Amino acid sequence: MPVPTESLEETPSMRRINIDRPYWDQSTYRGRALHFLTVTNPLNIFATKKELERAREVVKKYRESDDGDLEKFEIAEKELWRHKYLYDSAFHPDTGEKMLLIGRMSAQVPMNMLITGCMMTFYKSTPAVIFWQWINQSFNAIVNYTNRSGSNPISTETLTRSYVGATGGAVITALSLNRLAQHGPPLAGRLVPLAAVAAANCVNIPLMRITELQNGIELQNAEGTKVGQSKRAAKQAIMSVTLSRILMASPSMIIAPIVMNYLDRKQLLRNMKWAAGPIQVLICGVCLTFATPLCCALFAQRVPIPVQHLEPEVRDKVLASHPELDTVYYNKGL
């Protein structure tokens, strides 16, 4: 398969593949979608220890090689990329440590499928609402911890504050809306979990990235060298991530209630009450399989921002040390 020009480097003797950049062109939505479809592939969680170690060995040796000659590794270009994406699915990009299984991006679909399905199945009773919102935010905390930055790690205090705030926000929202929904149509009650998840994301993500809001997100030049920090860019990044997370959860948490409401009205499950849960979990799984990568791809990971659009003090500082720059970049996060 053809490799985009952005993932290649030329050497005096041959073409070298830059495996530290995504395989697909990230300036297009299609390229970002294909990239995240590979990153979030649930099949990667079934990779054996031997396969993961092989992937790490291949990636490590290729990075350390002088000329990038694939013949020395007795491996095809397609295989190299397969090993690279498998490596990325299991090992932390900064520390190189193997990540906790349920915290990996490849575990997002199966874990969220189960949790979301249960949240929408057991949404009526107060104990069930509290329990499943707590489970959901506990899972989010594990994901955030597992994917923490190695160069700028999340402190225990920040993680705890985010966990408590998101759990509290989700539970309060769900219980409050459940009371209001008692006087509305049945479908309104089924949509309460979506509102609770949206509220939790609006609390969780800003709290997790509070240091960026206080000190600014790192700005880089085209080569990846740090040139400054911007609070304005941090706000844009956090808004983009929050929106994509809410949109990611929306298809499953809207389609499943509509389907279940229809089945209830037609009394199609009157003799199979037990099937409600599995049906909702299955619907969530199908939706999340596509919604997760497609919503991650909505916004570019490495975002360009004109220097003139930065805060005046940040702009002046950047131009004082790098007068030739007209565009800087920041990593949006996930």
mmCIF file of C-alpha atoms in Angstrom:
data_model
loop_
_atom_site.group_PDB
_atom_site.id
_atom_site.type_symbol
_atom_site.label_atom_id
_atom_site.label_comp_id
_atom_site.label_asym_id
_atom_site.label_seq_id
_atom_site.Cartn_x
_atom_site.Cartn_y
_atom_site.Cartn_z
ATOM 1 C CA MET A 1 0.000 0.000 0.000
ATOM 2 C CA PRO A 2 1.303 3.518 -0.766
ATOM 3 C CA VAL A 3 2.819 5.451 2.125
ATOM 4 C CA PRO A 4 2.068 9.177 2.477
ATOM 5 C CA THR A 5 5.029 11.436 1.829
ATOM 6 C CA GLU A 6 4.844 12.903 5.333
ATOM 7 C CA SER A 7 5.899 9.564 6.847
ATOM 8 C CA LEU A 8 9.020 9.205 4.733
ATOM 9 C CA GLU A 9 12.519 10.607 4.996
ATOM 10 C CA GLU A 10 15.194 10.408 2.322
ATOM 11 C CA THR A 11 18.691 9.203 3.141
ATOM 12 C CA PRO A 12 21.709 9.244 0.808
ATOM 13 C CA SER A 13 21.205 5.552 0.055
ATOM 14 C CA MET A 14 17.498 4.911 0.320
ATOM 15 C CA ARG A 15 14.140 6.007 1.581
ATOM 16 C CA ARG A 16 13.728 5.867 5.357
ATOM 17 C CA ILE A 17 10.272 5.394 6.870
ATOM 18 C CA ASN A 18 9.457 7.784 9.694
ATOM 19 C CA ILE A 19 7.457 5.534 11.991
ATOM 20 C CA ASP A 20 7.137 8.298 14.585
ATOM 21 C CA ARG A 21 4.512 9.955 12.402
ATOM 22 C CA PRO A 22 1.118 8.431 11.580
ATOM 23 C CA TYR A 23 0.906 6.294 8.445
ATOM 24 C CA TRP A 24 -1.943 8.375 7.012
ATOM 25 C CA ASP A 25 -1.974 12.064 6.129
ATOM 26 C CA GLN A 26 -3.227 13.866 9.258
ATOM 27 C CA SER A 27 -4.170 17.056 7.430
ATOM 28 C CA THR A 28 -7.334 15.358 6.097
ATOM 29 C CA TYR A 29 -10.306 13.961 8.012
ATOM 30 C CA ARG A 30 -10.050 10.679 6.090
ATOM 31 C CA GLY A 31 -6.417 10.270 7.094
ATOM 32 C CA ARG A 32 -7.164 10.984 10.755
ATOM 33 C CA ALA A 33 -10.152 8.623 10.718
ATOM 34 C CA LEU A 34 -8.096 5.748 9.275
ATOM 35 C CA HIS A 35 -5.370 6.423 11.834
ATOM 36 C CA PHE A 36 -7.769 6.265 14.792
ATOM 37 C CA LEU A 37 -9.602 3.248 13.385
ATOM 38 C CA THR A 38 -6.260 1.451 13.648
ATOM 39 C CA VAL A 39 -5.327 2.921 17.061
ATOM 40 C CA THR A 40 -8.672 1.959 18.648
ATOM 41 C CA ASN A 41 -8.913 -1.476 17.005
ATOM 42 C CA PRO A 42 -10.410 -3.710 19.768
ATOM 43 C CA LEU A 43 -8.652 -6.771 18.347
ATOM 44 C CA ASN A 44 -5.346 -5.392 19.668
ATOM 45 C CA ILE A 45 -6.341 -6.275 23.244
ATOM 46 C CA PHE A 46 -6.098 -9.949 22.266
ATOM 47 C CA ALA A 47 -2.449 -9.637 21.214
ATOM 48 C CA THR A 48 -0.280 -12.119 23.133
ATOM 49 C CA LYS A 49 2.700 -11.172 25.250
ATOM 50 C CA LYS A 50 4.966 -12.689 22.598
ATOM 51 C CA GLU A 51 3.388 -10.580 19.825
ATOM 52 C CA LEU A 52 3.719 -7.389 21.877
ATOM 53 C CA GLU A 53 7.355 -8.074 22.703
ATOM 54 C CA ARG A 54 8.057 -8.778 19.034
ATOM 55 C CA ALA A 55 6.427 -5.467 18.079
ATOM 56 C CA ARG A 56 8.502 -3.596 20.663
ATOM 57 C CA GLU A 57 11.692 -5.244 19.446
ATOM 58 C CA VAL A 58 11.010 -4.379 15.794
ATOM 59 C CA VAL A 59 10.157 -0.738 16.570
ATOM 60 C CA LYS A 60 13.171 -0.304 18.865
ATOM 61 C CA LYS A 61 15.628 -1.791 16.375
ATOM 62 C CA TYR A 62 14.233 0.200 13.440
ATOM 63 C CA ARG A 63 14.469 3.464 15.372
ATOM 64 C CA GLU A 64 18.078 2.692 16.243
ATOM 65 C CA SER A 65 19.026 1.653 12.694
ATOM 66 C CA ASP A 66 21.225 3.967 10.631
ATOM 67 C CA ASP A 67 19.716 3.598 7.170
ATOM 68 C CA GLY A 68 16.246 2.115 7.725
ATOM 69 C CA ASP A 69 16.904 -0.776 5.346
ATOM 70 C CA LEU A 70 13.951 -3.141 5.784
ATOM 71 C CA GLU A 71 15.865 -6.026 4.219
ATOM 72 C CA LYS A 72 18.096 -6.149 7.282
ATOM 73 C CA PHE A 73 15.027 -6.872 9.389
ATOM 74 C CA GLU A 74 13.608 -9.354 6.876
ATOM 75 C CA ILE A 75 10.309 -7.527 7.121
ATOM 76 C CA ALA A 76 8.007 -5.823 4.613
ATOM 77 C CA GLU A 77 6.977 -2.200 4.934
ATOM 78 C CA LYS A 78 3.375 -3.196 5.649
ATOM 79 C CA GLU A 79 4.543 -5.478 8.446
ATOM 80 C CA LEU A 80 6.667 -2.708 9.952
ATOM 81 C CA TRP A 81 3.597 -0.472 10.197
ATOM 82 C CA ARG A 82 1.545 -3.312 11.692
ATOM 83 C CA HIS A 83 4.158 -3.778 14.407
ATOM 84 C CA LYS A 84 4.324 -0.020 15.006
ATOM 85 C CA TYR A 85 0.571 0.328 15.544
ATOM 86 C CA LEU A 86 0.505 -2.779 17.742
ATOM 87 C CA TYR A 87 3.378 -1.324 19.772
ATOM 88 C CA ASP A 88 1.532 2.008 20.128
ATOM 89 C CA SER A 89 -1.605 0.203 21.297
ATOM 90 C CA ALA A 90 0.136 -1.349 24.310
ATOM 91 C CA PHE A 91 3.187 0.729 25.280
ATOM 92 C CA HIS A 92 3.271 4.258 26.676
ATOM 93 C CA PRO A 93 4.688 6.695 24.068
ATOM 94 C CA ASP A 94 6.851 8.590 26.588
ATOM 95 C CA THR A 95 7.973 5.964 29.110
ATOM 96 C CA GLY A 96 7.848 2.844 26.910
ATOM 97 C CA GLU A 97 6.156 0.925 29.751
ATOM 98 C CA LYS A 98 3.395 -1.562 29.013
ATOM 99 C CA MET A 99 0.053 0.081 29.808
ATOM 100 C CA LEU A 100 -2.724 -1.349 31.946
ATOM 101 C CA LEU A 101 -4.954 -3.421 29.651
ATOM 102 C CA ILE A 102 -8.287 -1.696 30.333
ATOM 103 C CA GLY A 103 -6.652 1.731 30.056
ATOM 104 C CA ARG A 104 -5.441 1.240 26.481
ATOM 105 C CA MET A 105 -7.160 2.928 23.544
ATOM 106 C CA SER A 106 -7.914 -0.512 22.076
ATOM 107 C CA ALA A 107 -10.005 -1.294 25.173
ATOM 108 C CA GLN A 108 -12.167 1.808 24.784
ATOM 109 C CA VAL A 109 -14.861 0.206 22.631
ATOM 110 C CA PRO A 110 -15.437 -3.029 24.615
ATOM 111 C CA MET A 111 -15.253 -1.300 28.015
ATOM 112 C CA ASN A 112 -17.467 1.646 27.058
ATOM 113 C CA MET A 113 -19.839 -0.733 25.292
ATOM 114 C CA LEU A 114 -20.425 -2.666 28.526
ATOM 115 C CA ILE A 115 -20.565 0.366 30.835
ATOM 116 C CA THR A 116 -22.792 2.460 28.570
ATOM 117 C CA GLY A 117 -25.173 -0.435 27.972
ATOM 118 C CA CYS A 118 -25.531 -0.996 31.709
ATOM 119 C CA MET A 119 -25.985 2.721 32.435
ATOM 120 C CA MET A 120 -28.930 2.806 30.040
ATOM 121 C CA THR A 121 -30.397 -0.500 31.220
ATOM 122 C CA PHE A 122 -30.337 0.380 34.930
ATOM 123 C CA TYR A 123 -31.190 4.072 34.793
ATOM 124 C CA LYS A 124 -34.342 4.152 36.936
ATOM 125 C CA SER A 125 -33.318 3.250 40.486
ATOM 126 C CA THR A 126 -31.159 5.637 42.524
ATOM 127 C CA PRO A 127 -28.644 2.975 43.708
ATOM 128 C CA ALA A 128 -28.147 1.763 40.113
ATOM 129 C CA VAL A 129 -27.615 5.320 38.825
ATOM 130 C CA ILE A 130 -24.994 6.014 41.489
ATOM 131 C CA PHE A 131 -23.241 2.682 40.969
ATOM 132 C CA TRP A 132 -22.942 2.852 37.170
ATOM 133 C CA GLN A 133 -21.963 6.523 37.082
ATOM 134 C CA TRP A 134 -19.273 5.692 39.642
ATOM 135 C CA ILE A 135 -18.099 2.748 37.526
ATOM 136 C CA ASN A 136 -17.989 4.967 34.416
ATOM 137 C CA GLN A 137 -15.928 7.701 36.072
ATOM 138 C CA SER A 138 -13.633 5.122 37.689
ATOM 139 C CA PHE A 139 -12.949 3.723 34.236
ATOM 140 C CA ASN A 140 -12.305 7.246 32.895
ATOM 141 C CA ALA A 141 -9.835 7.853 35.732
ATOM 142 C CA ILE A 142 -7.976 4.649 34.843
ATOM 143 C CA VAL A 143 -7.815 5.702 31.170
ATOM 144 C CA ASN A 144 -6.560 9.177 32.100
ATOM 145 C CA TYR A 145 -3.925 7.733 34.421
ATOM 146 C CA THR A 146 -2.807 5.082 31.933
ATOM 147 C CA ASN A 147 -2.421 7.644 29.133
ATOM 148 C CA ARG A 148 -0.848 10.355 31.297
ATOM 149 C CA SER A 149 2.042 12.345 29.870
ATOM 150 C CA GLY A 150 5.469 11.008 30.763
ATOM 151 C CA SER A 151 7.099 14.448 30.512
ATOM 152 C CA ASN A 152 4.297 16.256 32.375
ATOM 153 C CA PRO A 153 2.527 13.598 34.453
ATOM 154 C CA ILE A 154 -0.860 14.084 36.103
ATOM 155 C CA SER A 155 -0.450 14.515 39.855
ATOM 156 C CA THR A 156 -2.377 12.307 42.253
ATOM 157 C CA GLU A 157 -4.119 15.408 43.610
ATOM 158 C CA THR A 158 -5.300 16.465 40.137
ATOM 159 C CA LEU A 159 -6.443 12.944 39.295
ATOM 160 C CA THR A 160 -8.378 12.654 42.572
ATOM 161 C CA ARG A 161 -9.978 16.081 42.183
ATOM 162 C CA SER A 162 -11.031 15.257 38.641
ATOM 163 C CA TYR A 163 -12.404 11.853 39.665
ATOM 164 C CA VAL A 164 -14.458 13.226 42.554
ATOM 165 C CA GLY A 165 -15.700 16.227 40.555
ATOM 166 C CA ALA A 166 -16.726 14.194 37.491
ATOM 167 C CA THR A 167 -18.394 11.461 39.566
ATOM 168 C CA GLY A 168 -20.267 14.004 41.664
ATOM 169 C CA GLY A 169 -21.337 15.999 38.608
ATOM 170 C CA ALA A 170 -22.556 12.905 36.768
ATOM 171 C CA VAL A 171 -24.503 11.515 39.739
ATOM 172 C CA ILE A 172 -26.135 14.850 40.613
ATOM 173 C CA THR A 173 -27.093 15.465 36.967
ATOM 174 C CA ALA A 174 -28.499 11.955 36.519
ATOM 175 C CA LEU A 175 -30.539 11.982 39.746
ATOM 176 C CA SER A 176 -31.880 15.497 39.136
ATOM 177 C CA LEU A 177 -32.905 14.760 35.560
ATOM 178 C CA ASN A 178 -34.391 11.405 36.566
ATOM 179 C CA ARG A 179 -36.762 13.219 38.910
ATOM 180 C CA LEU A 180 -37.773 15.652 36.172
ATOM 181 C CA ALA A 181 -38.136 12.837 33.623
ATOM 182 C CA GLN A 182 -40.714 11.087 35.811
ATOM 183 C CA HIS A 183 -43.244 13.638 34.592
ATOM 184 C CA GLY A 184 -42.232 13.345 30.944
ATOM 185 C CA PRO A 185 -42.410 10.703 28.190
ATOM 186 C CA PRO A 186 -40.534 7.389 28.686
ATOM 187 C CA LEU A 187 -37.886 8.359 26.124
ATOM 188 C CA ALA A 188 -36.862 11.364 28.240
ATOM 189 C CA GLY A 189 -35.805 9.082 31.098
ATOM 190 C CA ARG A 190 -33.751 6.915 28.769
ATOM 191 C CA LEU A 191 -31.770 9.966 27.597
ATOM 192 C CA VAL A 192 -30.745 10.983 31.127
ATOM 193 C CA PRO A 193 -27.474 8.952 31.061
ATOM 194 C CA LEU A 194 -26.291 10.960 28.035
ATOM 195 C CA ALA A 195 -26.833 14.229 29.884
ATOM 196 C CA ALA A 196 -24.955 12.842 32.891
ATOM 197 C CA VAL A 197 -21.997 11.737 30.742
ATOM 198 C CA ALA A 198 -21.909 15.139 29.004
ATOM 199 C CA ALA A 199 -21.913 16.917 32.365
ATOM 200 C CA ALA A 200 -19.138 14.676 33.658
ATOM 201 C CA ASN A 201 -16.956 15.391 30.613
ATOM 202 C CA CYS A 202 -17.452 19.131 31.065
ATOM 203 C CA VAL A 203 -16.072 18.763 34.610
ATOM 204 C CA ASN A 204 -13.547 15.973 34.164
ATOM 205 C CA ILE A 205 -11.502 17.200 31.199
ATOM 206 C CA PRO A 206 -10.908 20.801 32.387
ATOM 207 C CA LEU A 207 -9.983 19.533 35.860
ATOM 208 C CA MET A 208 -7.580 16.940 34.427
ATOM 209 C CA ARG A 209 -5.869 19.668 32.404
ATOM 210 C CA ILE A 210 -6.091 22.475 34.937
ATOM 211 C CA THR A 211 -2.338 23.119 34.772
ATOM 212 C CA GLU A 212 -2.648 23.881 31.043
ATOM 213 C CA LEU A 213 -5.418 26.382 31.758
ATOM 214 C CA GLN A 214 -3.282 27.987 34.476
ATOM 215 C CA ASN A 215 0.116 27.949 32.755
ATOM 216 C CA GLY A 216 -0.715 27.475 29.072
ATOM 217 C CA ILE A 217 -0.309 24.594 26.637
ATOM 218 C CA GLU A 218 3.076 24.048 24.977
ATOM 219 C CA LEU A 219 3.592 25.749 21.622
ATOM 220 C CA GLN A 220 6.035 24.309 19.100
ATOM 221 C CA ASN A 221 7.507 25.290 15.750
ATOM 222 C CA ALA A 222 7.166 23.049 12.670
ATOM 223 C CA GLU A 223 10.171 20.960 13.796
ATOM 224 C CA GLY A 224 8.652 20.262 17.220
ATOM 225 C CA THR A 225 10.833 22.618 19.273
ATOM 226 C CA LYS A 226 9.105 24.386 22.154
ATOM 227 C CA VAL A 227 8.756 28.137 21.585
ATOM 228 C CA GLY A 228 6.272 29.166 24.264
ATOM 229 C CA GLN A 229 3.027 28.441 26.130
ATOM 230 C CA SER A 230 -0.506 29.742 25.540
ATOM 231 C CA LYS A 231 -3.595 29.740 27.770
ATOM 232 C CA ARG A 232 -5.774 30.667 24.791
ATOM 233 C CA ALA A 233 -4.606 27.603 22.866
ATOM 234 C CA ALA A 234 -5.184 25.467 25.980
ATOM 235 C CA LYS A 235 -8.832 26.599 26.118
ATOM 236 C CA GLN A 236 -9.295 25.758 22.436
ATOM 237 C CA ALA A 237 -7.727 22.326 22.919
ATOM 238 C CA ILE A 238 -9.863 21.468 25.950
ATOM 239 C CA MET A 239 -13.072 22.653 24.248
ATOM 240 C CA SER A 240 -12.284 20.483 21.208
ATOM 241 C CA VAL A 241 -11.562 17.400 23.312
ATOM 242 C CA THR A 242 -14.683 17.901 25.459
ATOM 243 C CA LEU A 243 -16.884 18.267 22.372
ATOM 244 C CA SER A 244 -15.407 15.179 20.683
ATOM 245 C CA ARG A 245 -15.862 13.102 23.869
ATOM 246 C CA ILE A 246 -19.542 14.109 24.130
ATOM 247 C CA LEU A 247 -20.147 13.427 20.431
ATOM 248 C CA MET A 248 -18.368 10.095 20.817
ATOM 249 C CA ALA A 249 -20.890 8.961 23.422
ATOM 250 C CA SER A 250 -23.945 10.446 21.703
ATOM 251 C CA PRO A 251 -24.778 7.917 18.914
ATOM 252 C CA SER A 252 -24.988 4.907 21.230
ATOM 253 C CA MET A 253 -26.755 6.857 23.985
ATOM 254 C CA ILE A 254 -29.347 8.241 21.559
ATOM 255 C CA ILE A 255 -29.920 5.318 19.185
ATOM 256 C CA ALA A 256 -30.188 2.686 21.929
ATOM 257 C CA PRO A 257 -32.933 4.588 23.872
ATOM 258 C CA ILE A 258 -34.912 5.160 20.673
ATOM 259 C CA VAL A 259 -34.721 1.457 19.753
ATOM 260 C CA MET A 260 -35.611 0.304 23.267
ATOM 261 C CA ASN A 261 -38.467 2.802 23.512
ATOM 262 C CA TYR A 262 -39.858 1.426 20.230
ATOM 263 C CA LEU A 263 -39.551 -2.182 21.472
ATOM 264 C CA ASP A 264 -41.350 -1.249 24.694
ATOM 265 C CA ARG A 265 -44.198 0.480 22.892
ATOM 266 C CA LYS A 266 -44.671 -2.510 20.601
ATOM 267 C CA GLN A 267 -44.282 -4.873 23.585
ATOM 268 C CA LEU A 268 -41.835 -6.956 21.560
ATOM 269 C CA LEU A 269 -39.858 -7.916 24.660
ATOM 270 C CA ARG A 270 -42.753 -8.629 27.013
ATOM 271 C CA ASN A 271 -41.755 -12.304 27.196
ATOM 272 C CA MET A 272 -38.013 -11.634 27.085
ATOM 273 C CA LYS A 273 -37.326 -8.928 29.654
ATOM 274 C CA TRP A 274 -33.840 -10.339 30.120
ATOM 275 C CA ALA A 275 -32.941 -9.387 26.527
ATOM 276 C CA ALA A 276 -33.133 -5.608 27.139
ATOM 277 C CA GLY A 277 -29.632 -5.413 28.597
ATOM 278 C CA PRO A 278 -27.824 -7.479 25.939
ATOM 279 C CA ILE A 279 -29.614 -5.616 23.136
ATOM 280 C CA GLN A 280 -28.511 -2.239 24.504
ATOM 281 C CA VAL A 281 -24.946 -3.435 25.011
ATOM 282 C CA LEU A 282 -24.868 -4.736 21.420
ATOM 283 C CA ILE A 283 -26.212 -1.444 20.012
ATOM 284 C CA CYS A 284 -23.619 0.475 22.032
ATOM 285 C CA GLY A 285 -20.859 -1.775 20.735
ATOM 286 C CA VAL A 286 -21.779 -1.234 17.087
ATOM 287 C CA CYS A 287 -22.094 2.546 17.538
ATOM 288 C CA LEU A 288 -18.905 2.956 19.574
ATOM 289 C CA THR A 289 -16.838 0.899 17.128
ATOM 290 C CA PHE A 290 -17.273 3.683 14.591
ATOM 291 C CA ALA A 291 -18.063 6.710 16.771
ATOM 292 C CA THR A 292 -14.858 6.424 18.828
ATOM 293 C CA PRO A 293 -12.342 6.755 15.951
ATOM 294 C CA LEU A 294 -14.538 9.033 13.822
ATOM 295 C CA CYS A 295 -15.029 11.525 16.666
ATOM 296 C CA CYS A 296 -11.347 11.382 17.690
ATOM 297 C CA ALA A 297 -10.611 12.400 14.091
ATOM 298 C CA LEU A 298 -12.904 15.453 14.080
ATOM 299 C CA PHE A 299 -10.071 17.764 15.091
ATOM 300 C CA ALA A 300 -6.412 17.553 14.096
ATOM 301 C CA GLN A 301 -4.116 16.216 16.806
ATOM 302 C CA ARG A 302 -1.380 18.751 16.058
ATOM 303 C CA VAL A 303 -3.188 22.054 15.630
ATOM 304 C CA PRO A 304 -1.683 25.039 13.775
ATOM 305 C CA ILE A 305 -2.360 28.493 15.168
ATOM 306 C CA PRO A 306 -1.173 31.805 13.639
ATOM 307 C CA VAL A 307 1.216 33.660 15.930
ATOM 308 C CA GLN A 308 -0.924 36.789 15.507
ATOM 309 C CA HIS A 309 -3.865 34.953 17.114
ATOM 310 C CA LEU A 310 -1.979 34.309 20.369
ATOM 311 C CA GLU A 311 -2.321 36.457 23.477
ATOM 312 C CA PRO A 312 -0.373 39.736 22.987
ATOM 313 C CA GLU A 313 2.211 38.917 25.662
ATOM 314 C CA VAL A 314 2.732 35.372 24.313
ATOM 315 C CA ARG A 315 2.924 36.628 20.710
ATOM 316 C CA ASP A 316 5.544 39.232 21.628
ATOM 317 C CA LYS A 317 7.617 36.678 23.542
ATOM 318 C CA VAL A 318 7.508 34.165 20.670
ATOM 319 C CA LEU A 319 8.446 36.762 18.034
ATOM 320 C CA ALA A 320 11.238 38.163 20.203
ATOM 321 C CA SER A 321 13.044 34.806 20.160
ATOM 322 C CA HIS A 322 11.741 33.511 16.808
ATOM 323 C CA PRO A 323 10.971 36.508 14.557
ATOM 324 C CA GLU A 324 10.651 34.286 11.466
ATOM 325 C CA LEU A 325 7.646 32.334 12.817
ATOM 326 C CA ASP A 326 4.162 33.048 11.538
ATOM 327 C CA THR A 327 2.543 29.755 12.665
ATOM 328 C CA VAL A 328 3.008 27.623 15.777
ATOM 329 C CA TYR A 329 1.497 24.270 16.749
ATOM 330 C CA TYR A 330 0.082 22.614 19.868
ATOM 331 C CA ASN A 331 -0.898 19.027 20.697
ATOM 332 C CA LYS A 332 -4.666 18.972 21.286
ATOM 333 C CA GLY A 333 -4.705 15.742 23.301
ATOM 334 C CA LEU A 334 -7.432 13.074 23.259
#
